[in-house]
Amino acid sequence: MKEPARPDPLAAAHRVKDLARDLAQELAGGYRRSTRYMRLRAAVIGAWVLLSAGAIWASCPASGPTNGLDAEAQLLDGSIMGTQLLVKNGSDRHWTEVAFTLEGGFRCGRKTVRAGDKVVLSLAQFRREDGAAAPQDLRPRTITIECEEGRASLPLAAE
């Protein structure tokens, strides 16, 4: 069986290049032959397109959520209540069956954390599986949040 003839890619590239050059020359010639009114009109439309594109680019966030839950965590140190953790649900969904875990296996649970809510957790609330409480001098560096909606590990930065 004979293979079908394939077009030469180099020749096709030259044809596209020639068409693009002809189109650019035609546009440039049309611009030179146009009246001042048409040139100003083209400038206004071009400025509108540039400003619109700039506004769309500026309104887009620089980065997406840093984790799947869109959670934020912060270590609140130096309070009269002892060391505390601030956890924020920055997403638009509620977290259900939430477990907060610090290094060393210390866990604390909540049934629900609503969308947009901030939760303050004291180190005294964290326990290991054997029932041991978290030491008061513990300075956790990370917190892991696990819930039915997903999982996220966050660094804990002091305020």
XYZ file of N, CA and C in Angstrom:
477
model
N 0.842 -1.172 0.000
C 0.000 0.000 0.000
C 0.890 1.239 0.000
N 0.505 2.218 -0.776
C 1.303 3.423 -0.938
C 0.909 4.474 0.099
N 1.917 5.127 0.687
C 1.653 6.177 1.673
C 1.164 7.433 0.971
N 0.220 8.148 1.622
C -0.239 9.405 1.008
C 0.878 10.445 1.023
N 0.827 11.333 0.053
C 1.839 12.384 -0.047
C 1.670 13.370 1.106
N 2.778 13.680 1.737
C 2.757 14.646 2.831
C 3.311 15.967 2.340
N 2.670 17.075 2.787
C 3.197 18.376 2.368
C 4.541 18.642 3.033
N 5.355 19.408 2.360
C 6.674 19.769 2.871
C 6.495 20.825 3.968
N 6.913 20.550 5.206
C 6.711 21.524 6.280
C 7.474 22.824 6.063
N 8.621 22.747 5.430
C 9.402 23.949 5.180
C 8.680 24.866 4.196
N 8.094 24.272 3.145
C 7.342 25.068 2.162
C 6.108 25.683 2.814
N 5.438 24.939 3.690
C 4.259 25.466 4.371
C 4.640 26.638 5.279
N 5.773 26.536 5.944
C 6.229 27.626 6.806
C 6.532 28.874 5.989
N 7.137 28.700 4.812
C 7.420 29.851 3.942
C 6.125 30.500 3.462
N 5.105 29.682 3.148
C 3.819 30.244 2.705
C 3.183 31.067 3.820
N 3.227 30.564 5.049
C 2.651 31.298 6.183
C 3.419 32.597 6.408
N 4.732 32.537 6.295
C 5.561 33.730 6.464
C 5.228 34.771 5.399
N 5.064 34.333 4.154
C 4.716 35.259 3.067
C 3.336 35.876 3.289
N 2.376 35.072 3.733
C 1.035 35.602 3.991
C 1.049 36.626 5.118
N 1.809 36.361 6.171
C 1.893 37.299 7.289
C 2.542 38.606 6.856
N 3.597 38.516 6.023
C 4.261 39.727 5.538
C 3.320 40.540 4.644
N 2.570 39.848 3.748
C 1.620 40.553 2.879
C 0.537 41.245 3.700
N 0.043 40.577 4.742
C -0.990 41.172 5.590
C -0.454 42.396 6.325
N 0.767 42.300 6.857
C 1.362 43.440 7.561
C 1.584 44.610 6.615
N 2.041 44.341 5.385
C 2.251 45.423 4.412
C 0.927 46.063 4.031
N -0.117 45.257 3.884
C -1.421 45.797 3.526
C -1.977 46.679 4.647
N -1.813 46.235 5.902
C -2.276 47.048 7.027
C -1.490 48.355 7.127
N -0.172 48.280 6.935
C 0.652 49.490 7.005
C 0.282 50.457 5.881
N 0.061 49.933 4.686
C -0.338 50.793 3.564
C -1.693 51.421 3.807
N -2.630 50.660 4.342
C -3.954 51.203 4.653
C -3.873 52.283 5.711
N -3.001 52.106 6.696
C -2.833 53.125 7.732
C -2.256 54.404 7.133
N -1.272 54.261 6.229
C -0.665 55.454 5.606
C -1.660 56.206 4.729
N -2.551 55.475 4.071
C -3.535 56.107 3.177
C -4.752 56.652 3.927
N -4.909 56.318 5.211
C -6.108 56.715 5.946
C -6.065 58.206 6.309
N -7.237 58.705 6.632
C -7.350 60.112 7.020
C -6.951 60.270 8.492
N -6.784 61.523 8.875
C -6.412 61.796 10.261
C -7.504 61.321 11.216
N -8.747 61.468 10.821
C -9.875 61.041 11.636
C -9.804 59.536 11.896
N -9.502 58.748 10.904
C -9.418 57.295 11.057
C -8.229 56.907 11.934
N -7.121 57.647 11.801
C -5.953 57.356 12.642
C -6.254 57.629 14.113
N -6.937 58.743 14.399
C -7.318 59.050 15.770
C -8.303 58.014 16.316
N -9.204 57.606 15.482
C -10.174 56.580 15.885
C -9.456 55.273 16.236
N -8.480 54.880 15.406
C -7.692 53.671 15.671
C -6.883 53.832 16.961
N -6.361 55.032 17.214
C -5.595 55.264 18.438
C -6.485 55.148 19.672
N -7.706 55.674 19.602
C -8.635 55.583 20.733
C -9.002 54.123 21.001
N -9.285 53.377 19.942
C -9.642 51.963 20.120
C -8.440 51.179 20.667
N -7.249 51.461 20.160
C -6.049 50.789 20.661
C -5.792 51.099 22.121
N -5.983 52.368 22.515
C -5.793 52.744 23.919
C -6.820 52.046 24.806
N -8.062 51.953 24.324
C -9.107 51.265 25.093
C -8.756 49.790 25.287
N -8.254 49.153 24.222
C -7.872 47.736 24.321
C -6.732 47.571 25.323
N -5.727 48.431 25.266
C -4.603 48.339 26.203
C -5.041 48.571 27.650
N -5.879 49.581 27.876
C -6.354 49.849 29.234
C -7.227 48.714 29.756
N -8.053 48.138 28.905
C -8.896 47.009 29.321
C -8.044 45.801 29.683
N -7.062 45.503 28.852
C -6.181 44.369 29.140
C -5.399 44.612 30.429
N -4.941 45.835 30.639
C -4.228 46.163 31.878
C -5.122 46.034 33.101
N -6.373 46.452 32.994
C -7.301 46.345 34.122
C -7.602 44.885 34.445
N -7.767 44.066 33.438
C -8.017 42.638 33.670
C -6.796 41.995 34.314
N -5.616 42.311 33.823
C -4.393 41.748 34.389
C -4.213 42.182 35.848
N -4.496 43.458 36.145
C -4.314 43.978 37.503
C -5.342 43.402 38.476
N -6.521 43.044 37.996
C -7.560 42.529 38.892
C -7.391 41.061 39.217
N -6.560 40.353 38.479
C -6.321 38.934 38.771
C -5.358 38.823 39.949
N -5.606 37.859 40.841
C -4.701 37.713 41.981
C -3.325 37.245 41.531
N -2.310 37.667 42.279
C -0.938 37.306 41.931
C -0.701 35.819 42.086
N -1.339 35.206 43.051
C -1.185 33.768 43.238
C -2.495 33.207 43.770
N -2.688 31.959 43.517
C -3.866 31.274 44.010
C -3.708 30.894 45.456
N -4.654 30.114 45.946
C -4.533 29.681 47.320
C -3.258 28.885 47.538
N -2.657 29.045 48.709
C -1.392 28.380 48.985
C -1.598 26.928 49.384
N -2.818 26.539 49.711
C -3.094 25.155 50.056
C -4.512 24.818 49.621
N -4.839 23.550 49.622
C -6.140 23.104 49.144
C -7.308 23.576 49.982
N -7.093 23.846 51.242
C -8.174 24.299 52.118
C -8.265 25.816 52.190
N -7.305 26.519 51.628
C -7.209 27.982 51.723
C -7.166 28.400 53.196
N -6.338 27.686 53.960
C -6.215 27.922 55.395
C -5.015 28.805 55.694
N -5.114 29.515 56.814
C -4.003 30.328 57.317
C -3.823 29.983 58.792
N -2.582 29.974 59.253
C -2.310 29.664 60.660
C -1.243 30.602 61.189
N -1.378 30.947 62.476
C -0.442 31.874 63.104
C -0.263 31.474 64.562
N 0.944 31.604 65.067
C 1.259 31.297 66.457
C 1.118 32.576 67.271
N 0.252 32.548 68.278
C 0.045 33.694 69.165
C 0.796 33.416 70.454
N 1.975 33.981 70.566
C 2.839 33.706 71.710
C 2.836 34.914 72.648
N 3.002 34.670 73.925
C 3.121 35.763 74.888
C 1.807 36.216 75.475
N 0.744 35.487 75.256
C -0.545 35.837 75.837
C -0.583 35.415 77.304
N -1.433 36.048 78.124
C -1.572 35.639 79.521
C -2.233 34.261 79.614
N -2.867 33.828 78.532
C -3.503 32.513 78.481
C -2.537 31.436 78.023
N -1.284 31.793 77.761
C -0.306 30.829 77.269
C -0.223 30.885 75.751
N 0.495 29.934 75.192
C 0.659 29.894 73.743
C -0.639 29.434 73.094
N -1.045 30.158 72.058
C -2.272 29.836 71.339
C -1.994 29.828 69.842
N -2.881 29.167 69.118
C -2.796 29.100 67.659
C -4.041 29.721 67.069
N -3.867 30.554 66.052
C -4.981 31.138 65.329
C -5.048 30.460 63.969
N -6.175 29.846 63.666
C -6.384 29.168 62.387
C -7.587 29.809 61.718
N -7.408 30.186 60.442
C -8.485 30.833 59.704
C -8.892 29.975 58.517
N -10.197 29.780 58.364
C -10.750 29.112 57.189
C -11.025 30.195 56.155
N -10.128 30.357 55.191
C -10.274 31.400 54.188
C -11.074 30.970 52.978
N -11.584 29.751 52.979
C -12.332 29.269 51.819
C -13.807 29.635 51.945
N -14.573 29.298 50.925
C -16.008 29.554 50.943
C -16.792 28.291 51.313
N -16.099 27.264 51.827
C -16.767 26.031 52.258
C -16.497 25.791 53.744
N -17.449 25.143 54.393
C -17.271 24.756 55.784
C -16.352 23.538 55.836
N -15.538 23.471 56.883
C -14.735 22.278 57.138
C -15.507 21.435 58.146
N -15.621 20.141 57.888
C -16.317 19.255 58.820
C -15.368 18.159 59.288
N -15.604 17.701 60.514
C -14.771 16.663 61.139
C -13.286 17.054 61.054
N -12.961 18.188 61.662
C -11.634 18.785 61.549
C -10.718 18.263 62.652
N -9.485 17.906 62.278
C -8.463 17.498 63.237
C -7.237 18.376 63.019
N -6.788 19.038 64.081
C -5.581 19.860 64.054
C -4.470 19.049 64.715
N -3.329 18.911 64.048
C -2.232 18.101 64.578
C -0.945 18.913 64.599
N -0.267 18.896 65.749
C 1.047 19.535 65.892
C 2.114 18.452 65.829
N 3.384 18.865 65.641
C 4.455 17.866 65.647
C 4.496 17.211 67.027
N 4.846 15.942 67.032
C 4.839 15.181 68.270
C 3.544 14.408 68.446
N 2.607 14.529 67.488
C 1.360 13.774 67.543
C 0.290 14.369 68.430
N 0.416 15.625 68.815
C -0.606 16.277 69.635
C -1.754 16.712 68.735
N -2.983 16.267 69.089
C -4.152 16.532 68.246
C -5.246 17.247 69.018
N -6.041 17.950 68.269
C -7.213 18.635 68.794
C -8.269 18.570 67.694
N -9.518 18.380 68.040
C -10.554 18.238 67.023
C -11.696 19.222 67.188
N -12.359 19.467 66.093
C -13.566 20.293 66.054
C -14.559 19.621 65.113
N -15.826 19.764 65.408
C -16.858 19.198 64.534
C -16.935 19.992 63.229
N -16.957 21.325 63.341
C -17.116 22.178 62.160
C -16.347 23.485 62.346
N -15.760 23.952 61.260
C -15.205 25.302 61.199
C -15.860 25.955 59.990
N -16.657 26.963 60.240
C -17.419 27.601 59.157
C -16.520 28.396 58.219
N -17.011 28.631 57.017
C -16.276 29.396 56.015
C -16.024 30.807 56.539
N -14.773 31.251 56.462
C -14.407 32.592 56.897
C -14.159 32.732 58.395
N -14.403 31.694 59.174
C -14.225 31.764 60.630
C -12.759 31.678 61.019
N -12.459 32.260 62.177
C -11.144 32.152 62.803
C -11.326 31.376 64.097
N -10.426 30.418 64.322
C -10.487 29.581 65.519
C -9.200 29.794 66.298
N -9.321 30.040 67.602
C -8.162 30.167 68.470
C -8.082 28.898 69.313
N -6.943 28.217 69.214
C -6.729 26.957 69.925
C -5.601 27.142 70.930
N -5.858 26.759 72.174
C -4.832 26.812 73.207
C -4.038 25.512 73.167
N -2.758 25.574 73.541
C -1.949 24.350 73.583
C -2.515 23.352 74.582
N -3.244 23.827 75.582
C -3.822 22.938 76.590
C -4.895 22.019 75.980
N -5.437 22.382 74.830
C -6.466 21.565 74.188
C -5.882 20.373 73.424
N -4.591 20.397 73.145
C -3.966 19.353 72.335
C -3.546 18.181 73.215
N -3.881 16.973 72.770
C -3.550 15.743 73.492
C -3.010 14.712 72.510
N -2.147 13.829 73.050
C -1.678 12.680 72.276
C -2.689 11.554 72.416
N -2.514 10.490 71.651
C -3.435 9.355 71.740
C -3.384 8.693 73.110
N -2.231 8.751 73.773
C -2.121 8.140 75.104
C -2.675 9.061 76.202
N -3.208 10.224 75.823
C -3.825 11.138 76.769
C -2.899 12.213 77.302
N -1.625 12.173 76.950
C -0.670 13.168 77.436
C -0.950 14.526 76.801
N -0.945 15.546 77.642
C -1.191 16.905 77.157
C 0.082 17.484 76.553
N -0.097 18.442 75.659
C 1.048 19.123 75.061
C 1.739 19.957 76.131
N 3.069 19.931 76.199
C 3.771 20.741 77.201
C 3.556 22.234 76.951
N 3.480 22.996 78.025
C 3.222 24.429 77.900
C 4.370 25.178 77.236
N 5.580 24.633 77.278
C 6.715 25.305 76.650
C 6.913 24.879 75.187
N 5.988 24.088 74.642
C 6.070 23.655 73.250
C 5.903 24.859 72.328
N 6.782 25.006 71.376
C 6.691 26.057 70.352
C 6.574 25.358 68.998
N 5.356 25.007 68.602
C 5.186 24.256 67.359
C 5.625 25.071 66.147
N 6.178 24.381 65.169
C 6.613 25.028 63.923
C 5.649 24.794 62.783
N 4.877 23.703 62.859
C 3.905 23.403 61.796
C 2.612 22.905 62.420
N 1.540 23.065 61.674
C 0.243 22.505 62.050
C -0.324 21.828 60.810
N -0.935 20.673 61.035
C -1.590 19.956 59.944
C -3.081 19.972 60.202
N -3.831 20.385 59.195
C -5.285 20.443 59.300
C -5.837 19.356 58.391
N -6.625 18.458 58.974
C -7.250 17.392 58.201
C -8.747 17.460 58.419
N -9.494 17.371 57.322
C -10.947 17.369 57.413
C -11.499 16.602 56.209
N -12.803 16.496 56.137
C -13.411 15.781 55.021
C -13.186 16.497 53.691
N -12.910 17.794 53.742
C -12.711 18.578 52.524
C -11.275 18.527 52.011
N -10.338 18.032 52.808
C -8.952 17.954 52.361
C -7.966 18.008 53.512
N -6.716 18.269 53.148
C -5.628 18.264 54.130
C -4.650 19.372 53.767
N -4.075 20.028 54.798
C -3.083 21.077 54.566
C -2.106 21.102 55.720
N -0.824 21.236 55.396
C 0.220 21.432 56.402
C 0.751 22.841 56.256
N 0.724 23.598 57.368
C 1.093 25.009 57.321
C 2.212 25.309 58.301
N 3.134 26.187 57.916
C 4.128 26.644 58.886
C 3.478 27.620 59.850
N 3.938 27.620 61.083
C 3.406 28.541 62.085
C 4.401 29.666 62.278
N 4.030 30.830 61.845
C 4.860 32.016 62.031
C 4.323 32.786 63.237
N 5.216 33.298 64.039
C 4.800 34.096 65.198
C 4.250 35.427 64.716
N 3.348 36.000 65.506
C 2.726 37.273 65.129
C 3.689 38.412 65.066
